[in-house]
Tab-separated table of C-alpha atoms in Angstrom:
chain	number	residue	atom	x	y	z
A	1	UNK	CA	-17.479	29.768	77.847
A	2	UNK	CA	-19.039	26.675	78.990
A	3	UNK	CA	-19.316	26.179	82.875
A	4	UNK	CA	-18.273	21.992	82.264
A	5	UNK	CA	-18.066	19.149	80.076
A	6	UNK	CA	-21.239	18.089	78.343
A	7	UNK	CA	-22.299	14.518	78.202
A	8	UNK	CA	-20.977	13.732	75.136
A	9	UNK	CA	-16.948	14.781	76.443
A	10	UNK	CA	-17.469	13.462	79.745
A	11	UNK	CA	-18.286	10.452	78.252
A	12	UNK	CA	-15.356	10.343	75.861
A	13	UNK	CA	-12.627	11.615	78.937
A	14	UNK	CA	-13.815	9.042	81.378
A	15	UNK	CA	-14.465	6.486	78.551
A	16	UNK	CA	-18.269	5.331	80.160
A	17	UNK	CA	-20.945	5.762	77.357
A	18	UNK	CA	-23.257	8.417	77.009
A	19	UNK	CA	-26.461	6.478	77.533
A	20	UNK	CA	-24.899	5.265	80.724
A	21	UNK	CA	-24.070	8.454	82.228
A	22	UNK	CA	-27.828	9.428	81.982
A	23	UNK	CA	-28.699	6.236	83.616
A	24	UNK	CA	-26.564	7.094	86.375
A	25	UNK	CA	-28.328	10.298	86.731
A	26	UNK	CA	-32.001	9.229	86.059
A	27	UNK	CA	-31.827	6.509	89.196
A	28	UNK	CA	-29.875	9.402	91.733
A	29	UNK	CA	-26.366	7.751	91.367
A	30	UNK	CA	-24.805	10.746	90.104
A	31	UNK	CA	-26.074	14.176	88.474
A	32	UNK	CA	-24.331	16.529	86.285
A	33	UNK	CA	-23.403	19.065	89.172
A	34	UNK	CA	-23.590	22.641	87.489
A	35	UNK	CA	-26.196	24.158	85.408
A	36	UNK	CA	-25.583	26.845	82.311
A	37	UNK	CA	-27.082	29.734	81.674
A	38	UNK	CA	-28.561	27.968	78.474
A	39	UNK	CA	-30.717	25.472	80.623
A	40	UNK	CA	-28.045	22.546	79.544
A	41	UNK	CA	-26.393	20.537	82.930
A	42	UNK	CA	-22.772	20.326	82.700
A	43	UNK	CA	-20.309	17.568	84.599
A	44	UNK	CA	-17.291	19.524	86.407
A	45	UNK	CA	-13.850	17.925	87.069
A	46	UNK	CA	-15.014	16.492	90.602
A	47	UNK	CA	-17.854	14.845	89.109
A	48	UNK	CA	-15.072	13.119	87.167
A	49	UNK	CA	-13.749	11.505	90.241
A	50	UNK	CA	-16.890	10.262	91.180
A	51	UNK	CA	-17.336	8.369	87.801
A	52	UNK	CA	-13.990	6.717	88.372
A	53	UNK	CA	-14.837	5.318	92.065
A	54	UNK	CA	-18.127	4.067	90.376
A	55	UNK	CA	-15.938	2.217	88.045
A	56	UNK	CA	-13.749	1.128	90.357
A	57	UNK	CA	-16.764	-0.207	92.647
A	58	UNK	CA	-18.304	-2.367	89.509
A	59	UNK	CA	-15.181	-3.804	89.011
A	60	UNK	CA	-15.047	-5.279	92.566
A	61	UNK	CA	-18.500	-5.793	92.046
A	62	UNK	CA	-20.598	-3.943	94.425
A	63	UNK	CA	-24.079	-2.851	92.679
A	64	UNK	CA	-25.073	0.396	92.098
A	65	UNK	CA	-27.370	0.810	94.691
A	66	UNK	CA	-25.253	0.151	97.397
A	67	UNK	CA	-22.677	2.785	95.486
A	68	UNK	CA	-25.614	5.368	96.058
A	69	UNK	CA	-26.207	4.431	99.920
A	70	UNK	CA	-22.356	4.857	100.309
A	71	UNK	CA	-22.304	8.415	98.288
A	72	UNK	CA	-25.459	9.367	100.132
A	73	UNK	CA	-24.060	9.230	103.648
A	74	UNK	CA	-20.335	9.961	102.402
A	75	UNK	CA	-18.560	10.686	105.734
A	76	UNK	CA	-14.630	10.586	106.696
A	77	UNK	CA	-15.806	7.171	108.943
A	78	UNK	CA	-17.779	5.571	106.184
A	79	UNK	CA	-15.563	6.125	103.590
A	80	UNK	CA	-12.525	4.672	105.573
A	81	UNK	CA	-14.582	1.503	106.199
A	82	UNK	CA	-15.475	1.443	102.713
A	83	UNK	CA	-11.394	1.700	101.655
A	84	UNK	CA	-11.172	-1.428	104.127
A	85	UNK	CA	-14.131	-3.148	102.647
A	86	UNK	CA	-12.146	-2.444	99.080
A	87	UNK	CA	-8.516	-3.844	100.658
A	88	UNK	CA	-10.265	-7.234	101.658
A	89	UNK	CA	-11.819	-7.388	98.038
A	90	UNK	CA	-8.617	-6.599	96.412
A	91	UNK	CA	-6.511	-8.785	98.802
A	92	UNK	CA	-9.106	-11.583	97.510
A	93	UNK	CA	-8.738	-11.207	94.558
A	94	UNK	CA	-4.499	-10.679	94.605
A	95	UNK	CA	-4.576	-14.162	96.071
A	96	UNK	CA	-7.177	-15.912	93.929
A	97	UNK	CA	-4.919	-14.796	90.841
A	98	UNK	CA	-1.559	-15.456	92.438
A	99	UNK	CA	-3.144	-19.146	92.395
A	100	UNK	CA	-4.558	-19.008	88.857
A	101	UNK	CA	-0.922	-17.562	88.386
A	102	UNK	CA	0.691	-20.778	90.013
A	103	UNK	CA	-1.405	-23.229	88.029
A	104	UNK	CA	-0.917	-21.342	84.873
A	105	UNK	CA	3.258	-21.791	85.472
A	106	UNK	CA	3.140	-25.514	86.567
A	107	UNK	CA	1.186	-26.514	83.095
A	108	UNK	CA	3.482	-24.903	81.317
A	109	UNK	CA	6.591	-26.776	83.345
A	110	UNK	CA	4.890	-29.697	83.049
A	111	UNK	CA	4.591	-29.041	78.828
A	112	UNK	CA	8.365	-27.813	79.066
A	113	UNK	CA	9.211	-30.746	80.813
A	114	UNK	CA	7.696	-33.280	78.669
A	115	UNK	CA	9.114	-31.672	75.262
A	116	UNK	CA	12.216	-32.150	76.526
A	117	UNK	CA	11.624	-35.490	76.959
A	118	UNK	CA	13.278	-38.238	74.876
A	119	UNK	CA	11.098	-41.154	75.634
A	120	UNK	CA	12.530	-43.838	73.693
A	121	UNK	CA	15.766	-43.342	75.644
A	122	UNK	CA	14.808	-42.630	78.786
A	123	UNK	CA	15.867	-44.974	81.520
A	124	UNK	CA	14.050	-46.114	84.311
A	125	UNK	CA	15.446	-43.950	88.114
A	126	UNK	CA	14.682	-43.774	91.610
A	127	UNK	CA	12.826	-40.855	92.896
A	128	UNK	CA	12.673	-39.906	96.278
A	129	UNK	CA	9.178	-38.378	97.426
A	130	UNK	CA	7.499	-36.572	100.564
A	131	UNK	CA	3.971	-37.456	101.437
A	132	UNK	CA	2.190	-36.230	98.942
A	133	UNK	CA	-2.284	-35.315	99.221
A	134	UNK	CA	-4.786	-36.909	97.018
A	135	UNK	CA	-8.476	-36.485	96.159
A	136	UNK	CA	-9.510	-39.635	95.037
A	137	UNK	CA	-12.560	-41.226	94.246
A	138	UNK	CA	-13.496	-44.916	93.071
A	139	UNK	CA	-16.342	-46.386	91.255
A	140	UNK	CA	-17.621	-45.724	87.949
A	141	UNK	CA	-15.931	-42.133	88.098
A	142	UNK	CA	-12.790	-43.940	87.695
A	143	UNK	CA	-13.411	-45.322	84.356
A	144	UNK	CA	-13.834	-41.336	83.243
A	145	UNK	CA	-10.300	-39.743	85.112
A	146	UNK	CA	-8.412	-42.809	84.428
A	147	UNK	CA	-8.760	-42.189	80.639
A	148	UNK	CA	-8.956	-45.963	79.450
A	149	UNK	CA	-11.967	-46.901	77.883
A	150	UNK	CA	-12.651	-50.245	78.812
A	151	UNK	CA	-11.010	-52.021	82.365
A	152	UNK	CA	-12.597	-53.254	85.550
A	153	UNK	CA	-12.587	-50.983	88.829
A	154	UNK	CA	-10.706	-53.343	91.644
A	155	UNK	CA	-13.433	-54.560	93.695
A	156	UNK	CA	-11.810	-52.924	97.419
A	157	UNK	CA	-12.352	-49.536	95.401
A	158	UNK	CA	-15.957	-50.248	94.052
A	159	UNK	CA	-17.875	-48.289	96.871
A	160	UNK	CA	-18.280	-44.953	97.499
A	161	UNK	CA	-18.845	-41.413	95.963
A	162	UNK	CA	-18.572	-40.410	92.460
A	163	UNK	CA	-15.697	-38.041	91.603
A	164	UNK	CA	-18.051	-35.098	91.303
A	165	UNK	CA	-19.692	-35.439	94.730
A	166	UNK	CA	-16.315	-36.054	96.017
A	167	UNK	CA	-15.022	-33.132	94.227
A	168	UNK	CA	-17.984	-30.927	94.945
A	169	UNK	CA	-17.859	-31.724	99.097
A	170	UNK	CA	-13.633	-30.630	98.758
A	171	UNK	CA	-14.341	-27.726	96.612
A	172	UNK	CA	-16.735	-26.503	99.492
A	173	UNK	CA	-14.422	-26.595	101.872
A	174	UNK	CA	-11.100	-25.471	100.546
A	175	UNK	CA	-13.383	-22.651	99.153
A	176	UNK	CA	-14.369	-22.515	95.106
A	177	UNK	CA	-12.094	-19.927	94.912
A	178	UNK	CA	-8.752	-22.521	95.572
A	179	UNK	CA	-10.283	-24.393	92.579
A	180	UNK	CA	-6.470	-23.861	91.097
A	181	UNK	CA	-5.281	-26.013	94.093
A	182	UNK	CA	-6.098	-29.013	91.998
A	183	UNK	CA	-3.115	-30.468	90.470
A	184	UNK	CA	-2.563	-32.601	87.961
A	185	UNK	CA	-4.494	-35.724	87.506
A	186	UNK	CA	-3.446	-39.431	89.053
A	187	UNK	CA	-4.458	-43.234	88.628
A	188	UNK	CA	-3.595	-45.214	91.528
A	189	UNK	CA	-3.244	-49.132	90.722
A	190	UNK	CA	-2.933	-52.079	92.781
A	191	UNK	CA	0.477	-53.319	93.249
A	192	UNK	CA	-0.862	-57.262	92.851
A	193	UNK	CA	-2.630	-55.666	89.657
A	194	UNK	CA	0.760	-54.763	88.044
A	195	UNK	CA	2.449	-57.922	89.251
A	196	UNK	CA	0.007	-60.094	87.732
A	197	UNK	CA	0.242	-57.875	84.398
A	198	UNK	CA	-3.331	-56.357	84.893
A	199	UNK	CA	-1.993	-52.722	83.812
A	200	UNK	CA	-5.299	-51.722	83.045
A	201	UNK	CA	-7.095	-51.906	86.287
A	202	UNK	CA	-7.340	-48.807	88.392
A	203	UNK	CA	-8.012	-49.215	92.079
A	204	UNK	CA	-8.568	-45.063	92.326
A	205	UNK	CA	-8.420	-42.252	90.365
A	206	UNK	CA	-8.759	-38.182	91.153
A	207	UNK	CA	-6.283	-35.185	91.571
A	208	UNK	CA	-3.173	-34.020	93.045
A	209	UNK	CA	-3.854	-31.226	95.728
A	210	UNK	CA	-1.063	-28.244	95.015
A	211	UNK	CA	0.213	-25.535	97.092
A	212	UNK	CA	-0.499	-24.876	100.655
A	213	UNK	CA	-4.085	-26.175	100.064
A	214	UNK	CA	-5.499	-29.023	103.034
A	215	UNK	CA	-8.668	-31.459	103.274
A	216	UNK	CA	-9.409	-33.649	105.471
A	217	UNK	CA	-11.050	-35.346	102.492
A	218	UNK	CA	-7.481	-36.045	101.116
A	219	UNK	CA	-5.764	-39.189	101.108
A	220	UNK	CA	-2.320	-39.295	101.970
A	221	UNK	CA	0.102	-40.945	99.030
A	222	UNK	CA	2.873	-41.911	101.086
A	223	UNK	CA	6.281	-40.337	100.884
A	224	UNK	CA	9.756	-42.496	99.715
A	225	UNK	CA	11.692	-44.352	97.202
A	226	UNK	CA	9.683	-44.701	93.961
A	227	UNK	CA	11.152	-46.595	90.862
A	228	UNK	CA	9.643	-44.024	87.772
A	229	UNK	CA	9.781	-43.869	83.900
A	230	UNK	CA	7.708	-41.526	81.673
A	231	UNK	CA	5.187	-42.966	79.151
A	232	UNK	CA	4.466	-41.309	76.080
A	233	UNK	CA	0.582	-41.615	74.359
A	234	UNK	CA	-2.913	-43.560	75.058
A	235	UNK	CA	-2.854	-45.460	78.476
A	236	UNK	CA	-4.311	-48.653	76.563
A	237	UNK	CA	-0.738	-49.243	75.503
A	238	UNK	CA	1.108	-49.182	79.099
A	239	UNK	CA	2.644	-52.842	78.953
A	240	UNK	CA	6.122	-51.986	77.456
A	241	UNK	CA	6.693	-49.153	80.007
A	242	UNK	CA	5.394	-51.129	83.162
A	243	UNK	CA	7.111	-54.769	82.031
A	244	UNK	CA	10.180	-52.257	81.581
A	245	UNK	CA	10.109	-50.629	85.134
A	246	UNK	CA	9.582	-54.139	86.879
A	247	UNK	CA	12.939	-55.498	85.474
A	248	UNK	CA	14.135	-52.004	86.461
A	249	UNK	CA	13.250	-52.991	90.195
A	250	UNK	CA	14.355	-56.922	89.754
A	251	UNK	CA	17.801	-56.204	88.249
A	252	UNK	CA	18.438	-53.690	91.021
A	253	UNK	CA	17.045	-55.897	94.110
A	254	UNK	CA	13.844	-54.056	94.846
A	255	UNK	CA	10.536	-54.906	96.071
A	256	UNK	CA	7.230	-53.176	95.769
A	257	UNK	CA	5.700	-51.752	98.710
A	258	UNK	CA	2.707	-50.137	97.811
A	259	UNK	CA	0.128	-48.982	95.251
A	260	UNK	CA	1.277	-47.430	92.371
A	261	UNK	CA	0.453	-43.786	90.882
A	262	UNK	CA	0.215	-42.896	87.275
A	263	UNK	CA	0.093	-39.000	87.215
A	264	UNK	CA	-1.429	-37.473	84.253
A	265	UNK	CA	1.426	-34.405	83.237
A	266	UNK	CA	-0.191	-33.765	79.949
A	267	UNK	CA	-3.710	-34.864	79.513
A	268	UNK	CA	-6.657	-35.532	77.538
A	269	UNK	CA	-7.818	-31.820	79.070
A	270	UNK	CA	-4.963	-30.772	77.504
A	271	UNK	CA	-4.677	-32.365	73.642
A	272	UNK	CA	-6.913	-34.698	71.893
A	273	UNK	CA	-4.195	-36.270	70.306
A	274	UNK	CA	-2.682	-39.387	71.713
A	275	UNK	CA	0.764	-39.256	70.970
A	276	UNK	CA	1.195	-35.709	73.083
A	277	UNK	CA	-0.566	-37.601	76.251
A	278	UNK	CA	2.830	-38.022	78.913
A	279	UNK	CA	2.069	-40.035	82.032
A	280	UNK	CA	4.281	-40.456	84.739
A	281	UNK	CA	4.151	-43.900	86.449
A	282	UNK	CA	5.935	-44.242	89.753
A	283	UNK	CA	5.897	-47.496	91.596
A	284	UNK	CA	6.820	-46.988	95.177
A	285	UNK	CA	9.915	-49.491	96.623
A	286	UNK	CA	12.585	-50.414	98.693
A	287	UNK	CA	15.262	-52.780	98.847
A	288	UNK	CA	14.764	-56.366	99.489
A	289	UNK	CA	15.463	-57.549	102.689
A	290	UNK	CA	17.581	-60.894	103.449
């Protein structure tokens, strides 16, 4: 009767492949623990359990050689630190996918949303907002985020850094892991831009931040009444669904107060098709005073 398992079966029960287990024992990480009468080295159950905390360790990435220091001074105190070492990993990682998970389920509400939507009868409404965070940038970035291929950048916003610089500095201080705090994509336009029928002139453009996420790299888009309509396909064709919202706001006594934000709910990340593009434009107001 054997005294173990043999390479081969340990292999197959603890699915790691041959060639690998004799890796493992040719640099000291783990040796089969019992030797036959035959000369052959045989794994035993415990050695088993080993193998599966080495697979557990790659998977939260720690490399092998710190999996041999670690097995080499194995202690009751060093192993508990280890198990706390593991919790932060794990907790880490729980929260980095609970945020991947959050993204994940606002693109597809966002798609859900916009299937539902019937845009030729859709009817301009008043939307009440809290303040809202931005990363914006301005420049010759904007011509890329804003998705229209030809318009000029409002001179106020034709300073400063590029998206991806703007992007990159954020990034480094939410932490690259929060990359899913990133929402959807806006335009912001200037509201003498829209009044004088220049649709196509973006004074910003950037992201949404999401979730519990902060900068103080963020601009603030201010909270209130917003007059909003959906617009279906390319952003070159805009006109009808602007001219539409600003009789919206002069049949119903309005004013604008502010710039206005075009957020991108199904974008050109998204489908390269025009028609499936969905924008939502939201001009902020109030009513006029006497």
């Amino acid at each position: 009767m054997k005294p173990g398992f043999t390479v081969g079966e340990t292999a197959r029960i603890c699915s790691i492949p041959a060639d690998t287990l004799r890796y493992y024992d040719k640099i000291g990480l783990i040796h089969p623990s019992v030797m036959g009468e035959n000369g052959y080295r045989y794994y035993k159950y415990e050695d088993f359990l080993f193998l599966n905390m080495i697979k557990y360790l790659k998977k939260l990435g720690m490399p092998l050689a710190d999996m041999k220091k670690l097995f080499d001074r194995r202690c009751k105190e060093a192993t508990r630190q280890n198990f706390f070492l593991q919790l932060d990993q794990i907790n880490q990682q729980i929260e980095e996918l609970q945020g991947i998970r959050l993204q994940l389920l606002r693109n597809i509400h966002y798609f859900d949303l916009t299937d539902n939507l019937d845009l030729e009868k859709q009817e301009p409404e008043i939307r009440e907002y809290p303040d809202r965070l931005a990363i914006l940038s301005h420049g010759e970035s904007v011509k890329r985020k804003s998705r229209i291929k030809e318009q000029n950048v409002s001179a106020d916003f034709s300073k400063g850094k590029s998206y991806d610089m703007l992007l990159s500095d954020v990034l480094e201080e939410l932490g690259q892991e929060n990359f899913w705090s990133m929402g959807p994509s806006i335009c912001v336009k200037a509201k003498g831009d829209i009044l004088s029928g220049r649709f196509d002139r973006p004074r910003a453009a950037g992201n949404m931040l999401v979730g519990e996420s902060q900068s103080n790299k963020a601009k603030k888009v201010p909270g209130g009444s917003y007059a909003c309509l959906y617009h279906g396909g390319s952003l070159e064709h805009m006109g009808a669904s602007y001219e539409r919202l600003l009789d919206f706001i002069n049949d119903n006594d309005m004013e604008i107060t502010g710039d206005i934000c075009e957020i991108f709910l199904v974008d050109t990340i998204d489908t390269k098709i025009d028609e499936e593009l969905v924008t939502h434009i939201q001009i902020p107001v109030r009513r006029r005073t006497l």
